[in-house]
JSON list of C-alpha atoms in Angstrom, two decimals:
[
{"chain": "N", "resi": 88, "resn": "UNK", "atom": "CA", "xyz": [16.97, 19.89, -37.02]},
{"chain": "N", "resi": 89, "resn": "UNK", "atom": "CA", "xyz": [16.37, 16.83, -34.87]},
{"chain": "N", "resi": 90, "resn": "UNK", "atom": "CA", "xyz": [16.01, 17.44, -31.14]},
{"chain": "N", "resi": 91, "resn": "UNK", "atom": "CA", "xyz": [16.40, 14.90, -28.40]},
{"chain": "N", "resi": 92, "resn": "UNK", "atom": "CA", "xyz": [14.15, 14.94, -25.38]},
{"chain": "N", "resi": 93, "resn": "UNK", "atom": "CA", "xyz": [15.29, 13.57, -22.05]},
{"chain": "N", "resi": 94, "resn": "UNK", "atom": "CA", "xyz": [13.10, 10.71, -20.79]},
{"chain": "N", "resi": 95, "resn": "UNK", "atom": "CA", "xyz": [13.13, 12.44, -17.40]},
{"chain": "N", "resi": 96, "resn": "UNK", "atom": "CA", "xyz": [10.89, 15.13, -18.91]},
{"chain": "N", "resi": 97, "resn": "UNK", "atom": "CA", "xyz": [8.10, 12.55, -19.16]},
{"chain": "N", "resi": 98, "resn": "UNK", "atom": "CA", "xyz": [8.25, 11.70, -15.46]},
{"chain": "N", "resi": 99, "resn": "UNK", "atom": "CA", "xyz": [6.24, 13.56, -12.84]},
{"chain": "N", "resi": 100, "resn": "UNK", "atom": "CA", "xyz": [8.51, 16.16, -11.19]},
{"chain": "N", "resi": 101, "resn": "UNK", "atom": "CA", "xyz": [7.58, 14.89, -7.71]},
{"chain": "N", "resi": 102, "resn": "UNK", "atom": "CA", "xyz": [8.86, 11.42, -8.66]},
{"chain": "N", "resi": 103, "resn": "UNK", "atom": "CA", "xyz": [12.10, 12.93, -9.96]},
{"chain": "N", "resi": 104, "resn": "UNK", "atom": "CA", "xyz": [12.54, 14.84, -6.69]},
{"chain": "N", "resi": 105, "resn": "UNK", "atom": "CA", "xyz": [11.99, 11.69, -4.60]},
{"chain": "N", "resi": 106, "resn": "UNK", "atom": "CA", "xyz": [14.42, 9.74, -6.77]},
{"chain": "N", "resi": 107, "resn": "UNK", "atom": "CA", "xyz": [17.02, 12.50, -6.58]},
{"chain": "N", "resi": 108, "resn": "UNK", "atom": "CA", "xyz": [16.70, 12.63, -2.79]},
{"chain": "N", "resi": 109, "resn": "UNK", "atom": "CA", "xyz": [17.35, 8.89, -2.49]},
{"chain": "N", "resi": 110, "resn": "UNK", "atom": "CA", "xyz": [20.33, 9.01, -4.83]},
{"chain": "N", "resi": 111, "resn": "UNK", "atom": "CA", "xyz": [21.69, 12.17, -3.20]},
{"chain": "N", "resi": 112, "resn": "UNK", "atom": "CA", "xyz": [21.59, 10.76, 0.34]},
{"chain": "N", "resi": 113, "resn": "UNK", "atom": "CA", "xyz": [23.24, 7.52, -0.79]},
{"chain": "N", "resi": 114, "resn": "UNK", "atom": "CA", "xyz": [25.89, 9.47, -2.71]},
{"chain": "N", "resi": 115, "resn": "UNK", "atom": "CA", "xyz": [26.82, 11.37, 0.46]},
{"chain": "N", "resi": 116, "resn": "UNK", "atom": "CA", "xyz": [27.17, 8.16, 2.47]},
{"chain": "N", "resi": 117, "resn": "UNK", "atom": "CA", "xyz": [29.13, 6.45, -0.31]},
{"chain": "N", "resi": 118, "resn": "UNK", "atom": "CA", "xyz": [31.50, 9.40, -0.62]},
{"chain": "N", "resi": 119, "resn": "UNK", "atom": "CA", "xyz": [32.00, 9.49, 3.16]},
{"chain": "N", "resi": 120, "resn": "UNK", "atom": "CA", "xyz": [32.70, 5.76, 3.34]},
{"chain": "N", "resi": 121, "resn": "UNK", "atom": "CA", "xyz": [35.19, 6.11, 0.49]},
{"chain": "N", "resi": 122, "resn": "UNK", "atom": "CA", "xyz": [37.02, 8.78, 2.50]},
{"chain": "N", "resi": 123, "resn": "UNK", "atom": "CA", "xyz": [36.21, 11.58, 0.06]},
{"chain": "N", "resi": 124, "resn": "UNK", "atom": "CA", "xyz": [34.31, 13.71, 2.57]},
{"chain": "N", "resi": 125, "resn": "UNK", "atom": "CA", "xyz": [33.88, 13.87, 6.32]},
{"chain": "N", "resi": 126, "resn": "UNK", "atom": "CA", "xyz": [37.22, 12.35, 7.27]},
{"chain": "N", "resi": 127, "resn": "UNK", "atom": "CA", "xyz": [37.07, 9.66, 9.93]},
{"chain": "N", "resi": 128, "resn": "UNK", "atom": "CA", "xyz": [33.76, 10.99, 11.19]},
{"chain": "N", "resi": 129, "resn": "UNK", "atom": "CA", "xyz": [32.25, 10.36, 7.77]},
{"chain": "N", "resi": 130, "resn": "UNK", "atom": "CA", "xyz": [32.67, 6.62, 8.18]},
{"chain": "N", "resi": 131, "resn": "UNK", "atom": "CA", "xyz": [29.93, 6.62, 10.81]},
{"chain": "N", "resi": 132, "resn": "UNK", "atom": "CA", "xyz": [27.46, 8.92, 9.05]},
{"chain": "N", "resi": 133, "resn": "UNK", "atom": "CA", "xyz": [25.28, 6.11, 7.71]},
{"chain": "N", "resi": 134, "resn": "UNK", "atom": "CA", "xyz": [25.05, 4.37, 11.08]},
{"chain": "N", "resi": 135, "resn": "UNK", "atom": "CA", "xyz": [24.27, 7.65, 12.85]},
{"chain": "N", "resi": 136, "resn": "UNK", "atom": "CA", "xyz": [21.60, 8.53, 10.30]},
{"chain": "N", "resi": 137, "resn": "UNK", "atom": "CA", "xyz": [19.96, 5.12, 10.68]},
{"chain": "N", "resi": 138, "resn": "UNK", "atom": "CA", "xyz": [19.92, 5.52, 14.46]},
{"chain": "N", "resi": 139, "resn": "UNK", "atom": "CA", "xyz": [18.49, 9.04, 14.27]},
{"chain": "N", "resi": 140, "resn": "UNK", "atom": "CA", "xyz": [16.08, 8.73, 11.33]},
{"chain": "N", "resi": 141, "resn": "UNK", "atom": "CA", "xyz": [15.33, 5.01, 10.88]},
{"chain": "N", "resi": 142, "resn": "UNK", "atom": "CA", "xyz": [12.19, 3.44, 12.33]},
{"chain": "N", "resi": 143, "resn": "UNK", "atom": "CA", "xyz": [13.10, 1.42, 15.42]},
{"chain": "N", "resi": 144, "resn": "UNK", "atom": "CA", "xyz": [10.61, -1.36, 16.13]},
{"chain": "N", "resi": 145, "resn": "UNK", "atom": "CA", "xyz": [10.94, -1.24, 19.91]},
{"chain": "N", "resi": 146, "resn": "UNK", "atom": "CA", "xyz": [10.46, 2.53, 19.85]},
{"chain": "N", "resi": 147, "resn": "UNK", "atom": "CA", "xyz": [7.23, 2.19, 17.86]},
{"chain": "N", "resi": 148, "resn": "UNK", "atom": "CA", "xyz": [5.94, -0.32, 20.41]},
{"chain": "N", "resi": 149, "resn": "UNK", "atom": "CA", "xyz": [6.92, 1.97, 23.29]},
{"chain": "N", "resi": 150, "resn": "UNK", "atom": "CA", "xyz": [5.23, 5.02, 21.77]},
{"chain": "N", "resi": 151, "resn": "UNK", "atom": "CA", "xyz": [2.08, 2.98, 21.11]},
{"chain": "N", "resi": 152, "resn": "UNK", "atom": "CA", "xyz": [2.01, 1.63, 24.67]},
{"chain": "N", "resi": 153, "resn": "UNK", "atom": "CA", "xyz": [2.44, 5.08, 26.19]},
{"chain": "N", "resi": 154, "resn": "UNK", "atom": "CA", "xyz": [0.20, 6.86, 23.73]},
{"chain": "N", "resi": 155, "resn": "UNK", "atom": "CA", "xyz": [2.93, 9.44, 23.22]},
{"chain": "N", "resi": 156, "resn": "UNK", "atom": "CA", "xyz": [4.22, 10.36, 19.76]},
{"chain": "N", "resi": 157, "resn": "UNK", "atom": "CA", "xyz": [7.04, 12.95, 20.04]},
{"chain": "N", "resi": 158, "resn": "UNK", "atom": "CA", "xyz": [7.65, 14.91, 16.84]},
{"chain": "N", "resi": 159, "resn": "UNK", "atom": "CA", "xyz": [11.33, 14.00, 16.86]},
{"chain": "N", "resi": 160, "resn": "UNK", "atom": "CA", "xyz": [10.36, 10.35, 16.46]},
{"chain": "N", "resi": 161, "resn": "UNK", "atom": "CA", "xyz": [7.40, 10.91, 14.14]},
{"chain": "N", "resi": 162, "resn": "UNK", "atom": "CA", "xyz": [9.89, 12.30, 11.63]},
{"chain": "N", "resi": 163, "resn": "UNK", "atom": "CA", "xyz": [11.35, 8.81, 11.36]},
{"chain": "N", "resi": 164, "resn": "UNK", "atom": "CA", "xyz": [8.23, 7.56, 9.55]},
{"chain": "N", "resi": 165, "resn": "UNK", "atom": "CA", "xyz": [8.85, 9.90, 6.61]},
{"chain": "N", "resi": 166, "resn": "UNK", "atom": "CA", "xyz": [12.66, 9.98, 6.68]},
{"chain": "N", "resi": 167, "resn": "UNK", "atom": "CA", "xyz": [13.47, 6.26, 6.66]},
{"chain": "N", "resi": 168, "resn": "UNK", "atom": "CA", "xyz": [12.58, 5.77, 2.93]},
{"chain": "N", "resi": 169, "resn": "UNK", "atom": "CA", "xyz": [15.64, 7.85, 2.06]},
{"chain": "N", "resi": 170, "resn": "UNK", "atom": "CA", "xyz": [18.07, 5.74, 4.08]},
{"chain": "N", "resi": 171, "resn": "UNK", "atom": "CA", "xyz": [19.49, 2.49, 2.73]},
{"chain": "N", "resi": 172, "resn": "UNK", "atom": "CA", "xyz": [22.04, -0.08, 3.80]},
{"chain": "N", "resi": 173, "resn": "UNK", "atom": "CA", "xyz": [24.15, 0.31, 0.67]},
{"chain": "N", "resi": 174, "resn": "UNK", "atom": "CA", "xyz": [24.03, 1.39, -2.96]},
{"chain": "N", "resi": 175, "resn": "UNK", "atom": "CA", "xyz": [22.45, -1.86, -4.18]},
{"chain": "N", "resi": 176, "resn": "UNK", "atom": "CA", "xyz": [19.69, -1.61, -1.58]},
{"chain": "N", "resi": 177, "resn": "UNK", "atom": "CA", "xyz": [18.98, 1.93, -2.72]},
{"chain": "N", "resi": 178, "resn": "UNK", "atom": "CA", "xyz": [19.14, 1.47, -6.48]},
{"chain": "N", "resi": 179, "resn": "UNK", "atom": "CA", "xyz": [16.64, -1.39, -6.62]},
{"chain": "N", "resi": 180, "resn": "UNK", "atom": "CA", "xyz": [14.12, 0.48, -4.46]},
{"chain": "N", "resi": 181, "resn": "UNK", "atom": "CA", "xyz": [14.67, 3.70, -6.40]},
{"chain": "N", "resi": 182, "resn": "UNK", "atom": "CA", "xyz": [14.30, 1.92, -9.74]},
{"chain": "N", "resi": 183, "resn": "UNK", "atom": "CA", "xyz": [10.95, 0.42, -8.70]},
{"chain": "N", "resi": 184, "resn": "UNK", "atom": "CA", "xyz": [9.82, 3.80, -7.41]},
{"chain": "N", "resi": 185, "resn": "UNK", "atom": "CA", "xyz": [10.90, 5.54, -10.62]},
{"chain": "N", "resi": 186, "resn": "UNK", "atom": "CA", "xyz": [9.22, 3.02, -12.94]},
{"chain": "N", "resi": 187, "resn": "UNK", "atom": "CA", "xyz": [5.96, 2.76, -11.01]},
{"chain": "N", "resi": 188, "resn": "UNK", "atom": "CA", "xyz": [6.02, 6.47, -10.20]},
{"chain": "N", "resi": 189, "resn": "UNK", "atom": "CA", "xyz": [6.23, 7.21, -13.92]},
{"chain": "N", "resi": 190, "resn": "UNK", "atom": "CA", "xyz": [3.16, 5.08, -14.63]},
{"chain": "N", "resi": 191, "resn": "UNK", "atom": "CA", "xyz": [1.13, 6.34, -11.69]},
{"chain": "N", "resi": 192, "resn": "UNK", "atom": "CA", "xyz": [2.29, 9.95, -12.15]},
{"chain": "N", "resi": 193, "resn": "UNK", "atom": "CA", "xyz": [0.91, 9.92, -15.70]},
{"chain": "N", "resi": 194, "resn": "UNK", "atom": "CA", "xyz": [-2.56, 9.28, -14.28]},
{"chain": "N", "resi": 195, "resn": "UNK", "atom": "CA", "xyz": [-2.56, 10.76, -10.77]},
{"chain": "N", "resi": 196, "resn": "UNK", "atom": "CA", "xyz": [-2.02, 14.35, -9.71]},
{"chain": "N", "resi": 197, "resn": "UNK", "atom": "CA", "xyz": [1.38, 15.15, -8.19]},
{"chain": "N", "resi": 198, "resn": "UNK", "atom": "CA", "xyz": [-0.01, 15.50, -4.67]},
{"chain": "N", "resi": 199, "resn": "UNK", "atom": "CA", "xyz": [-1.74, 12.12, -4.97]},
{"chain": "N", "resi": 200, "resn": "UNK", "atom": "CA", "xyz": [1.57, 10.44, -5.88]},
{"chain": "N", "resi": 201, "resn": "UNK", "atom": "CA", "xyz": [3.22, 12.11, -2.92]},
{"chain": "N", "resi": 202, "resn": "UNK", "atom": "CA", "xyz": [0.39, 11.12, -0.59]},
{"chain": "N", "resi": 203, "resn": "UNK", "atom": "CA", "xyz": [0.52, 7.47, -1.70]},
{"chain": "N", "resi": 204, "resn": "UNK", "atom": "CA", "xyz": [4.31, 7.41, -1.26]},
{"chain": "N", "resi": 205, "resn": "UNK", "atom": "CA", "xyz": [4.35, 8.74, 2.29]},
{"chain": "N", "resi": 206, "resn": "UNK", "atom": "CA", "xyz": [1.09, 7.14, 3.46]},
{"chain": "N", "resi": 207, "resn": "UNK", "atom": "CA", "xyz": [2.46, 3.74, 2.42]},
{"chain": "N", "resi": 208, "resn": "UNK", "atom": "CA", "xyz": [5.73, 4.52, 4.22]},
{"chain": "N", "resi": 209, "resn": "UNK", "atom": "CA", "xyz": [3.95, 5.50, 7.44]},
{"chain": "N", "resi": 210, "resn": "UNK", "atom": "CA", "xyz": [1.40, 2.69, 7.47]},
{"chain": "N", "resi": 211, "resn": "UNK", "atom": "CA", "xyz": [3.99, 0.06, 6.60]},
{"chain": "N", "resi": 212, "resn": "UNK", "atom": "CA", "xyz": [6.36, 1.19, 9.33]},
{"chain": "N", "resi": 213, "resn": "UNK", "atom": "CA", "xyz": [3.68, 1.43, 12.03]},
{"chain": "N", "resi": 214, "resn": "UNK", "atom": "CA", "xyz": [2.25, -2.03, 11.36]},
{"chain": "N", "resi": 215, "resn": "UNK", "atom": "CA", "xyz": [5.73, -3.55, 11.03]},
{"chain": "N", "resi": 216, "resn": "UNK", "atom": "CA", "xyz": [6.82, -2.03, 14.33]},
{"chain": "N", "resi": 217, "resn": "UNK", "atom": "CA", "xyz": [3.71, -3.16, 16.20]},
{"chain": "N", "resi": 218, "resn": "UNK", "atom": "CA", "xyz": [3.18, -6.62, 14.72]},
{"chain": "N", "resi": 219, "resn": "UNK", "atom": "CA", "xyz": [6.69, -7.89, 14.08]},
{"chain": "N", "resi": 220, "resn": "UNK", "atom": "CA", "xyz": [7.85, -8.43, 17.65]},
{"chain": "N", "resi": 221, "resn": "UNK", "atom": "CA", "xyz": [11.43, -9.09, 16.56]},
{"chain": "N", "resi": 222, "resn": "UNK", "atom": "CA", "xyz": [11.55, -5.83, 14.62]},
{"chain": "N", "resi": 223, "resn": "UNK", "atom": "CA", "xyz": [14.92, -4.12, 14.59]},
{"chain": "N", "resi": 224, "resn": "UNK", "atom": "CA", "xyz": [15.38, -1.02, 12.44]},
{"chain": "N", "resi": 225, "resn": "UNK", "atom": "CA", "xyz": [13.42, -0.32, 9.27]},
{"chain": "N", "resi": 226, "resn": "UNK", "atom": "CA", "xyz": [15.09, 1.65, 6.47]},
{"chain": "N", "resi": 227, "resn": "UNK", "atom": "CA", "xyz": [14.65, 1.83, 2.72]},
{"chain": "N", "resi": 228, "resn": "UNK", "atom": "CA", "xyz": [12.06, 2.96, 0.20]},
{"chain": "N", "resi": 229, "resn": "UNK", "atom": "CA", "xyz": [10.52, -0.46, -0.43]},
{"chain": "N", "resi": 230, "resn": "UNK", "atom": "CA", "xyz": [7.29, 0.07, 1.59]},
{"chain": "N", "resi": 231, "resn": "UNK", "atom": "CA", "xyz": [6.77, 3.38, -0.24]},
{"chain": "N", "resi": 232, "resn": "UNK", "atom": "CA", "xyz": [7.56, 1.77, -3.60]},
{"chain": "N", "resi": 233, "resn": "UNK", "atom": "CA", "xyz": [5.05, -0.95, -2.82]},
{"chain": "N", "resi": 234, "resn": "UNK", "atom": "CA", "xyz": [2.52, 1.79, -2.20]},
{"chain": "N", "resi": 235, "resn": "UNK", "atom": "CA", "xyz": [3.05, 2.88, -5.80]},
{"chain": "N", "resi": 236, "resn": "UNK", "atom": "CA", "xyz": [2.67, -0.76, -6.85]},
{"chain": "N", "resi": 237, "resn": "UNK", "atom": "CA", "xyz": [-0.69, -0.64, -5.08]},
{"chain": "N", "resi": 238, "resn": "UNK", "atom": "CA", "xyz": [-1.69, 2.45, -7.08]},
{"chain": "N", "resi": 239, "resn": "UNK", "atom": "CA", "xyz": [-0.45, 0.76, -10.25]},
{"chain": "N", "resi": 240, "resn": "UNK", "atom": "CA", "xyz": [-2.56, -2.29, -9.41]},
{"chain": "N", "resi": 241, "resn": "UNK", "atom": "CA", "xyz": [-5.60, -0.10, -8.87]},
{"chain": "N", "resi": 242, "resn": "UNK", "atom": "CA", "xyz": [-5.17, 1.45, -12.32]},
{"chain": "N", "resi": 243, "resn": "UNK", "atom": "CA", "xyz": [-4.89, -1.99, -13.94]},
{"chain": "N", "resi": 244, "resn": "UNK", "atom": "CA", "xyz": [-7.88, -3.18, -11.91]},
{"chain": "N", "resi": 245, "resn": "UNK", "atom": "CA", "xyz": [-10.00, -0.35, -13.32]},
{"chain": "N", "resi": 246, "resn": "UNK", "atom": "CA", "xyz": [-8.79, -0.97, -16.86]},
{"chain": "N", "resi": 247, "resn": "UNK", "atom": "CA", "xyz": [-9.56, -4.69, -16.67]},
{"chain": "N", "resi": 248, "resn": "UNK", "atom": "CA", "xyz": [-13.01, -3.94, -15.26]},
{"chain": "N", "resi": 249, "resn": "UNK", "atom": "CA", "xyz": [-13.65, -1.61, -18.18]},
{"chain": "N", "resi": 250, "resn": "UNK", "atom": "CA", "xyz": [-12.61, -4.31, -20.64]},
{"chain": "N", "resi": 251, "resn": "UNK", "atom": "CA", "xyz": [-14.69, -6.95, -18.90]},
{"chain": "N", "resi": 252, "resn": "UNK", "atom": "CA", "xyz": [-11.54, -9.00, -18.26]},
{"chain": "N", "resi": 253, "resn": "UNK", "atom": "CA", "xyz": [-10.79, -10.91, -15.04]},
{"chain": "N", "resi": 254, "resn": "UNK", "atom": "CA", "xyz": [-9.77, -8.27, -12.52]},
{"chain": "N", "resi": 255, "resn": "UNK", "atom": "CA", "xyz": [-7.63, -10.65, -10.45]},
{"chain": "N", "resi": 256, "resn": "UNK", "atom": "CA", "xyz": [-4.98, -10.33, -13.18]},
{"chain": "N", "resi": 257, "resn": "UNK", "atom": "CA", "xyz": [-4.21, -6.87, -11.81]},
{"chain": "N", "resi": 258, "resn": "UNK", "atom": "CA", "xyz": [-2.74, -8.53, -8.72]},
{"chain": "N", "resi": 259, "resn": "UNK", "atom": "CA", "xyz": [-0.25, -10.72, -10.58]},
{"chain": "N", "resi": 260, "resn": "UNK", "atom": "CA", "xyz": [2.68, -8.38, -9.92]},
{"chain": "N", "resi": 261, "resn": "UNK", "atom": "CA", "xyz": [2.18, -8.16, -6.16]},
{"chain": "N", "resi": 262, "resn": "UNK", "atom": "CA", "xyz": [1.51, -11.90, -6.06]},
{"chain": "N", "resi": 263, "resn": "UNK", "atom": "CA", "xyz": [4.81, -12.59, -7.79]},
{"chain": "N", "resi": 264, "resn": "UNK", "atom": "CA", "xyz": [6.75, -10.20, -5.55]},
{"chain": "N", "resi": 265, "resn": "UNK", "atom": "CA", "xyz": [5.27, -11.64, -2.36]},
{"chain": "N", "resi": 266, "resn": "UNK", "atom": "CA", "xyz": [6.03, -15.16, -3.58]},
{"chain": "N", "resi": 267, "resn": "UNK", "atom": "CA", "xyz": [9.65, -14.17, -4.14]},
{"chain": "N", "resi": 268, "resn": "UNK", "atom": "CA", "xyz": [9.74, -12.66, -0.66]},
{"chain": "N", "resi": 269, "resn": "UNK", "atom": "CA", "xyz": [8.35, -15.86, 0.81]},
{"chain": "N", "resi": 270, "resn": "UNK", "atom": "CA", "xyz": [10.99, -18.00, -0.90]},
{"chain": "N", "resi": 271, "resn": "UNK", "atom": "CA", "xyz": [13.81, -15.69, 0.19]},
{"chain": "N", "resi": 272, "resn": "UNK", "atom": "CA", "xyz": [12.46, -15.66, 3.73]},
{"chain": "N", "resi": 273, "resn": "UNK", "atom": "CA", "xyz": [12.38, -19.45, 3.86]},
{"chain": "N", "resi": 274, "resn": "UNK", "atom": "CA", "xyz": [15.92, -19.69, 2.50]},
{"chain": "N", "resi": 275, "resn": "UNK", "atom": "CA", "xyz": [17.64, -16.89, 4.39]},
{"chain": "N", "resi": 276, "resn": "UNK", "atom": "CA", "xyz": [15.29, -15.92, 7.21]},
{"chain": "N", "resi": 277, "resn": "UNK", "atom": "CA", "xyz": [13.08, -12.86, 7.40]},
{"chain": "N", "resi": 278, "resn": "UNK", "atom": "CA", "xyz": [13.40, -9.47, 9.05]},
{"chain": "N", "resi": 279, "resn": "UNK", "atom": "CA", "xyz": [9.69, -8.80, 8.63]},
{"chain": "N", "resi": 280, "resn": "UNK", "atom": "CA", "xyz": [10.18, -6.05, 6.04]},
{"chain": "N", "resi": 281, "resn": "UNK", "atom": "CA", "xyz": [7.81, -7.99, 3.77]},
{"chain": "N", "resi": 282, "resn": "UNK", "atom": "CA", "xyz": [5.04, -7.04, 6.22]},
{"chain": "N", "resi": 283, "resn": "UNK", "atom": "CA", "xyz": [5.79, -3.32, 5.82]},
{"chain": "N", "resi": 284, "resn": "UNK", "atom": "CA", "xyz": [5.88, -3.81, 2.05]},
{"chain": "N", "resi": 285, "resn": "UNK", "atom": "CA", "xyz": [2.54, -5.61, 1.94]},
{"chain": "N", "resi": 286, "resn": "UNK", "atom": "CA", "xyz": [0.91, -2.98, 4.16]},
{"chain": "N", "resi": 287, "resn": "UNK", "atom": "CA", "xyz": [2.44, -0.32, 1.91]},
{"chain": "N", "resi": 288, "resn": "UNK", "atom": "CA", "xyz": [0.87, -2.03, -1.10]},
{"chain": "N", "resi": 289, "resn": "UNK", "atom": "CA", "xyz": [-2.54, -2.29, 0.59]},
{"chain": "N", "resi": 290, "resn": "UNK", "atom": "CA", "xyz": [-2.35, 1.37, 1.60]},
{"chain": "N", "resi": 291, "resn": "UNK", "atom": "CA", "xyz": [-1.50, 2.49, -1.92]},
{"chain": "N", "resi": 292, "resn": "UNK", "atom": "CA", "xyz": [-4.26, 0.37, -3.43]},
{"chain": "N", "resi": 293, "resn": "UNK", "atom": "CA", "xyz": [-6.89, 1.46, -0.92]},
{"chain": "N", "resi": 294, "resn": "UNK", "atom": "CA", "xyz": [-5.93, 5.13, -1.01]},
{"chain": "N", "resi": 295, "resn": "UNK", "atom": "CA", "xyz": [-6.19, 5.15, -4.80]},
{"chain": "N", "resi": 296, "resn": "UNK", "atom": "CA", "xyz": [-9.95, 4.74, -4.50]},
{"chain": "N", "resi": 297, "resn": "UNK", "atom": "CA", "xyz": [-9.98, 8.29, -3.11]},
{"chain": "N", "resi": 298, "resn": "UNK", "atom": "CA", "xyz": [-7.01, 10.16, -4.58]},
{"chain": "N", "resi": 299, "resn": "UNK", "atom": "CA", "xyz": [-7.22, 8.94, -8.18]},
{"chain": "N", "resi": 300, "resn": "UNK", "atom": "CA", "xyz": [-8.96, 11.25, -10.68]},
{"chain": "N", "resi": 301, "resn": "UNK", "atom": "CA", "xyz": [-12.68, 10.73, -10.14]},
{"chain": "N", "resi": 302, "resn": "UNK", "atom": "CA", "xyz": [-11.91, 8.19, -7.45]},
{"chain": "N", "resi": 303, "resn": "UNK", "atom": "CA", "xyz": [-13.97, 9.76, -4.70]},
{"chain": "N", "resi": 304, "resn": "UNK", "atom": "CA", "xyz": [-16.99, 9.99, -7.01]},
{"chain": "N", "resi": 305, "resn": "UNK", "atom": "CA", "xyz": [-16.65, 6.34, -8.01]},
{"chain": "N", "resi": 306, "resn": "UNK", "atom": "CA", "xyz": [-16.33, 5.32, -4.36]},
{"chain": "N", "resi": 307, "resn": "UNK", "atom": "CA", "xyz": [-19.44, 7.29, -3.40]},
{"chain": "N", "resi": 308, "resn": "UNK", "atom": "CA", "xyz": [-21.44, 5.72, -6.22]},
{"chain": "N", "resi": 309, "resn": "UNK", "atom": "CA", "xyz": [-20.26, 2.26, -5.19]},
{"chain": "N", "resi": 310, "resn": "UNK", "atom": "CA", "xyz": [-21.36, 2.88, -1.61]},
{"chain": "N", "resi": 311, "resn": "UNK", "atom": "CA", "xyz": [-24.77, 4.11, -2.77]},
{"chain": "N", "resi": 312, "resn": "UNK", "atom": "CA", "xyz": [-25.14, 1.04, -4.96]},
{"chain": "N", "resi": 313, "resn": "UNK", "atom": "CA", "xyz": [-24.25, -1.24, -2.04]},
{"chain": "N", "resi": 314, "resn": "UNK", "atom": "CA", "xyz": [-26.86, 0.43, 0.18]},
{"chain": "N", "resi": 315, "resn": "UNK", "atom": "CA", "xyz": [-29.59, 0.02, -2.44]},
{"chain": "N", "resi": 316, "resn": "UNK", "atom": "CA", "xyz": [-28.98, -3.71, -2.86]}
]
């Protein structure tokens, strides 16, 4: 008898959980805005959530200036990836996360995928808030998804090195995405989210040198080789 296997079974459980969390949060907001739950109060749930759990640029700058990082605001750096402006905003970010998470999750341990996801989110938000002086509110999973793109790029980079092929080809995807961002920014203006995305990518790529299987050993050998030259 022929059996069918769900494609979800091939995806790392941690990626499925992250995807489900994004979809679940958006489903609640969509249902509230459609009047299915929450009554009149439900219409403001998304706005309230963004105010309470989104990363506010001016708040990041204030915390940095004072050297104070209250826990209630630190939570924002790991909660904002699950908040989106609408369904379309969410589904594109979630689709990238699911596809890249599948590829990376096949090669990294579950905790490494999780670490890349949240480290990219945190680093992207902090740099965006400090550098982009016109920063408003940052929401969405794109910086985290770009962290997984960074891990994906690292994997390709290693594979190309093993084949003796030009390693710059591993950066074609991020180059294309940043080029698209540049064009859109020139046409419609920019909110600086591209900066959080790029930092997320760099974080994911750099962190992969340590959290990938055998990564720490390869990094240590590379450092030894550099010292001997």
